[in-house]
Structure formats: C-alpha cells, structure tokens
PDB file of C-alpha atoms in Angstrom:
ATOM      1  CA  ALA N   1      83.171  89.588 101.956  1.00  0.00           C
ATOM      2  CA  ALA N   2      83.948  90.832 105.422  1.00  0.00           C
ATOM      3  CA  HIS N   3      81.450  91.975 108.008  1.00  0.00           C
ATOM      4  CA  ALA N   4      82.342  95.176 109.798  1.00  0.00           C
ATOM      5  CA  ASP N   5      80.658  97.773 111.941  1.00  0.00           C
ATOM      6  CA  SER N   6      79.520 100.591 109.628  1.00  0.00           C
ATOM      7  CA  THR N   7      81.105 103.204 111.887  1.00  0.00           C
ATOM      8  CA  TRP N   8      84.510 101.936 110.789  1.00  0.00           C
ATOM      9  CA  PHE N   9      83.805 103.304 107.346  1.00  0.00           C
ATOM     10  CA  SER N  10      81.904 106.441 108.293  1.00  0.00           C
ATOM     11  CA  GLY N  11      84.210 109.065 109.701  1.00  0.00           C
ATOM     12  CA  PRO N  12      87.746 110.385 109.764  1.00  0.00           C
ATOM     13  CA  ASP N  13      88.198 109.464 113.436  1.00  0.00           C
ATOM     14  CA  PHE N  14      88.396 105.830 112.377  1.00  0.00           C
ATOM     15  CA  TRP N  15      91.012 106.391 109.655  1.00  0.00           C
ATOM     16  CA  ARG N  16      93.768 106.815 112.187  1.00  0.00           C
ATOM     17  CA  ALA N  17      92.783 104.005 114.531  1.00  0.00           C
ATOM     18  CA  ASP N  18      95.634 102.386 116.427  1.00  0.00           C
ATOM     19  CA  PRO N  19      96.454  99.274 114.366  1.00  0.00           C
ATOM     20  CA  ALA N  20      97.169  97.350 117.572  1.00  0.00           C
ATOM     21  CA  ALA N  21      93.553  97.859 118.633  1.00  0.00           C
ATOM     22  CA  CYS N  22      92.128  96.502 115.352  1.00  0.00           C
ATOM     23  CA  GLN N  23      91.558  92.814 114.870  1.00  0.00           C
ATOM     24  CA  ILE N  24      90.567  90.729 111.897  1.00  0.00           C
ATOM     25  CA  LYS N  25      89.489  87.210 112.767  1.00  0.00           C
ATOM     26  CA  ILE N  26      88.449  84.181 110.799  1.00  0.00           C
ATOM     27  CA  THR N  27      86.225  81.897 112.842  1.00  0.00           C
ATOM     28  CA  THR N  28      83.784  79.021 112.682  1.00  0.00           C
ATOM     29  CA  ASP N  29      82.306  79.871 116.109  1.00  0.00           C
ATOM     30  CA  ALA N  30      78.539  80.165 115.497  1.00  0.00           C
ATOM     31  CA  ARG N  31      78.089  82.784 118.237  1.00  0.00           C
ATOM     32  CA  LEU N  32      80.830  85.043 116.840  1.00  0.00           C
ATOM     33  CA  LEU N  33      79.586  84.563 113.280  1.00  0.00           C
ATOM     34  CA  GLY N  34      76.081  85.577 114.352  1.00  0.00           C
ATOM     35  CA  GLU N  35      77.430  88.687 116.052  1.00  0.00           C
ATOM     36  CA  CYS N  36      79.491  89.640 112.972  1.00  0.00           C
ATOM     37  CA  ARG N  37      76.550  89.178 110.636  1.00  0.00           C
ATOM     38  CA  ARG N  38      74.682  91.941 112.456  1.00  0.00           C
ATOM     39  CA  PHE N  39      76.907  94.276 110.458  1.00  0.00           C
ATOM     40  CA  PRO N  40      76.716  94.717 106.686  1.00  0.00           C
ATOM     41  CA  ALA N  41      78.997  92.658 104.501  1.00  0.00           C
ATOM     42  CA  ARG N  42      81.679  94.623 102.699  1.00  0.00           C
ATOM     43  CA  PRO N  43      83.885  93.417  99.867  1.00  0.00           C
ATOM     44  CA  TYR N  44      87.243  92.271 101.195  1.00  0.00           C
ATOM     45  CA  GLN N  45      89.006  94.822  98.964  1.00  0.00           C
ATOM     46  CA  ALA N  46      87.093  97.636 100.698  1.00  0.00           C
ATOM     47  CA  LEU N  47      88.201  96.364 104.091  1.00  0.00           C
ATOM     48  CA  ARG N  48      91.774  96.021 102.856  1.00  0.00           C
ATOM     49  CA  PHE N  49      91.748  99.545 101.376  1.00  0.00           C
ATOM     50  CA  TRP N  50      90.432 100.975 104.660  1.00  0.00           C
ATOM     51  CA  GLY N  51      92.815  98.870 106.733  1.00  0.00           C
ATOM     52  CA  VAL N  52      95.910  99.976 104.848  1.00  0.00           C
ATOM     53  CA  MET N  53      94.894 103.634 105.068  1.00  0.00           C
ATOM     54  CA  SER N  54      94.288 103.273 108.791  1.00  0.00           C
ATOM     55  CA  ALA N  55      97.373 101.254 109.647  1.00  0.00           C
ATOM     56  CA  SER N  56     100.085 102.788 107.490  1.00  0.00           C
ATOM     57  CA  GLN N  57     100.281 105.901 109.692  1.00  0.00           C
ATOM     58  CA  GLY N  58     102.003 107.916 106.947  1.00  0.00           C
ATOM     59  CA  ALA N  59     104.798 105.375 106.358  1.00  0.00           C
ATOM     60  CA  PRO N  60     105.151 104.678 102.614  1.00  0.00           C
ATOM     61  CA  LEU N  61     105.281 101.177 101.189  1.00  0.00           C
ATOM     62  CA  ALA N  62     108.655 100.386  99.575  1.00  0.00           C
ATOM     63  CA  GLU N  63     107.174 100.868  96.095  1.00  0.00           C
ATOM     64  CA  ILE N  64     106.139 104.415  96.979  1.00  0.00           C
ATOM     65  CA  ALA N  65     109.324 105.266  98.878  1.00  0.00           C
ATOM     66  CA  ARG N  66     111.385 104.384  95.772  1.00  0.00           C
ATOM     67  CA  ALA N  67     109.161 106.247  93.321  1.00  0.00           C
ATOM     68  CA  THR N  68     110.151 109.550  91.800  1.00  0.00           C
ATOM     69  CA  ARG N  69     106.732 109.837  90.144  1.00  0.00           C
ATOM     70  CA  VAL N  70     103.330 108.376  90.991  1.00  0.00           C
ATOM     71  CA  GLY N  71      99.972 108.131  89.262  1.00  0.00           C
ATOM     72  CA  LEU N  72      96.913 105.931  88.988  1.00  0.00           C
ATOM     73  CA  LYS N  73      96.241 103.302  86.341  1.00  0.00           C
ATOM     74  CA  LYS N  74      92.514 103.832  86.761  1.00  0.00           C
ATOM     75  CA  MET N  75      90.003 105.374  89.094  1.00  0.00           C
ATOM     76  CA  PRO N  76      89.357 103.472  92.343  1.00  0.00           C
ATOM     77  CA  ASP N  77      85.742 102.335  92.677  1.00  0.00           C
ATOM     78  CA  PHE N  78      84.592 104.746  95.352  1.00  0.00           C
ATOM     79  CA  LYS N  79      81.072 103.315  95.162  1.00  0.00           C
ATOM     80  CA  PHE N  80      82.226 100.540  97.460  1.00  0.00           C
ATOM     81  CA  LEU N  81      85.537 101.805  98.874  1.00  0.00           C
ATOM     82  CA  PRO N  82      85.288 103.751 102.131  1.00  0.00           C
ATOM     83  CA  HIS N  83      86.883 107.131 101.557  1.00  0.00           C
ATOM     84  CA  LEU N  84      87.130 110.748 102.586  1.00  0.00           C
ATOM     85  CA  ASP N  85      85.603 113.532 100.493  1.00  0.00           C
ATOM     86  CA  TRP N  86      88.887 114.766  99.023  1.00  0.00           C
ATOM     87  CA  GLN N  87      90.118 111.364  97.824  1.00  0.00           C
ATOM     88  CA  PRO N  88      87.971 111.006  94.668  1.00  0.00           C
ATOM     89  CA  ARG N  89      89.094 114.461  93.508  1.00  0.00           C
ATOM     90  CA  LEU N  90      92.728 113.576  94.096  1.00  0.00           C
ATOM     91  CA  ALA N  91      92.346 110.222  92.364  1.00  0.00           C
ATOM     92  CA  GLU N  92      90.694 111.832  89.353  1.00  0.00           C
ATOM     93  CA  SER N  93      93.619 114.242  89.006  1.00  0.00           C
ATOM     94  CA  MET N  94      96.088 111.317  89.116  1.00  0.00           C
ATOM     95  CA  VAL N  95      94.532 108.943  86.573  1.00  0.00           C
ATOM     96  CA  GLY N  96      96.750 108.483  83.523  1.00  0.00           C
ATOM     97  CA  LYS N  97      99.476 110.797  84.869  1.00  0.00           C
ATOM     98  CA  LEU N  98     102.840 110.407  86.551  1.00  0.00           C
ATOM     99  CA  GLU N  99     103.888 113.249  88.835  1.00  0.00           C
ATOM    100  CA  ALA N 100     106.397 113.786  91.621  1.00  0.00           C
ATOM    101  CA  PRO N 101     104.936 112.846  95.008  1.00  0.00           C
ATOM    102  CA  GLU N 102     105.565 116.424  96.189  1.00  0.00           C
ATOM    103  CA  THR N 103     103.396 117.701  93.334  1.00  0.00           C
ATOM    104  CA  VAL N 104     100.586 115.318  94.312  1.00  0.00           C
ATOM    105  CA  VAL N 105     100.779 116.458  97.945  1.00  0.00           C
ATOM    106  CA  ALA N 106     100.768 120.142  96.971  1.00  0.00           C
ATOM    107  CA  ALA N 107      97.790 119.676  94.620  1.00  0.00           C
ATOM    108  CA  ALA N 108      95.805 117.796  97.263  1.00  0.00           C
ATOM    109  CA  GLY N 109      96.363 120.414  99.944  1.00  0.00           C
ATOM    110  CA  ARG N 110      96.386 117.695 102.603  1.00  0.00           C
ATOM    111  CA  PRO N 111      99.082 116.569 105.050  1.00  0.00           C
ATOM    112  CA  VAL N 112     101.704 114.377 103.421  1.00  0.00           C
ATOM    113  CA  GLU N 113     100.842 111.504 105.801  1.00  0.00           C
ATOM    114  CA  GLU N 114      97.255 111.408 104.501  1.00  0.00           C
ATOM    115  CA  ILE N 115      98.468 111.305 100.899  1.00  0.00           C
ATOM    116  CA  ILE N 116     100.915 108.497 101.702  1.00  0.00           C
ATOM    117  CA  ASP N 117      98.127 106.528 103.415  1.00  0.00           C
ATOM    118  CA  PHE N 118      95.959 106.936 100.305  1.00  0.00           C
ATOM    119  CA  LEU N 119      98.810 105.965  97.948  1.00  0.00           C
ATOM    120  CA  ASN N 120      99.522 102.877 100.057  1.00  0.00           C
ATOM    121  CA  ALA N 121      95.861 101.875  99.884  1.00  0.00           C
ATOM    122  CA  VAL N 122      95.588 102.245  96.102  1.00  0.00           C
ATOM    123  CA  ALA N 123      98.906 100.395  95.733  1.00  0.00           C
ATOM    124  CA  VAL N 124      97.617  97.290  97.518  1.00  0.00           C
ATOM    125  CA  LEU N 125      94.630  97.289  95.152  1.00  0.00           C
ATOM    126  CA  GLY N 126      97.028  97.313  92.176  1.00  0.00           C
ATOM    127  CA  LEU N 127      95.934 100.749  90.966  1.00  0.00           C
ATOM    128  CA  LEU N 128      99.155 102.694  91.531  1.00  0.00           C
ATOM    129  CA  LYS N 129     101.727 103.245  88.809  1.00  0.00           C
ATOM    130  CA  THR N 130     105.206 104.481  89.616  1.00  0.00           C
ATOM    131  CA  ALA N 131     108.362 105.547  87.850  1.00  0.00           C
TER     132      ALA N 131
END
C-alpha cells in the first residue's frame, strides 16, 4: 500500500500534474512515516494507475503506439482506482473488443491525450489487449 494525500485522487487538476514535481519515496525515517500515515493507504496499483495517467502527458507507451486495434481484457476495478467520470463508461465499451484507437477516441468524445493517458494506465495494470 502507498499513503497519499486524498486530493491527489480527487480532481482533474491533479491528473495533469507536472511529473517533475511528484515524488515517490521509500523511507525508514520515523518522522516521515508518521507524516505519510496521516493520509489513507491506497493499493500500490491505484497509485501506479494514477501516476501513469498523470505522467504520460498524452505520449503512448510503445505497445499502444504499435497497435492498430485496442481493447480491454476485463473491466478495471474502479472501486479502488482513482478515475474520472467518463473512464468507466469508456472501459465498459472496450471490454472484449478490439477497435482502432481513432474509433475509441471518437466514441469517448475526449481529447486524444486523455484517451492515451487512460490506455497507458490500463496497460501497466495488464488489462489492455492490442492487435
């Protein structure tokens, strides 16, 4: 688990945070550990999902850049993954399908960079399928 300020997961302003300003630390310093534990623990996968969406800045991972079609193997667990309102609807439409990335972007009605960020995040969780 990772401890993180809840505001990181609460609003769209934090999805496009400058990656250079974000830090993940592992420490044994009792003072820092006490400070971190003031925030709720989140599963590491949730932090990783959020981090990839925030840091990718619309640049596709190699797997996505090569793909002519994309889909989802299964639905991401949005009960614990931080997400924006439109992402569960998009994910639901992608489960069990393979479609051209342009089709996914058009169906989502969101900027291509946001879709790429989402695809990157589901890819690092092992949920993306490509062709």
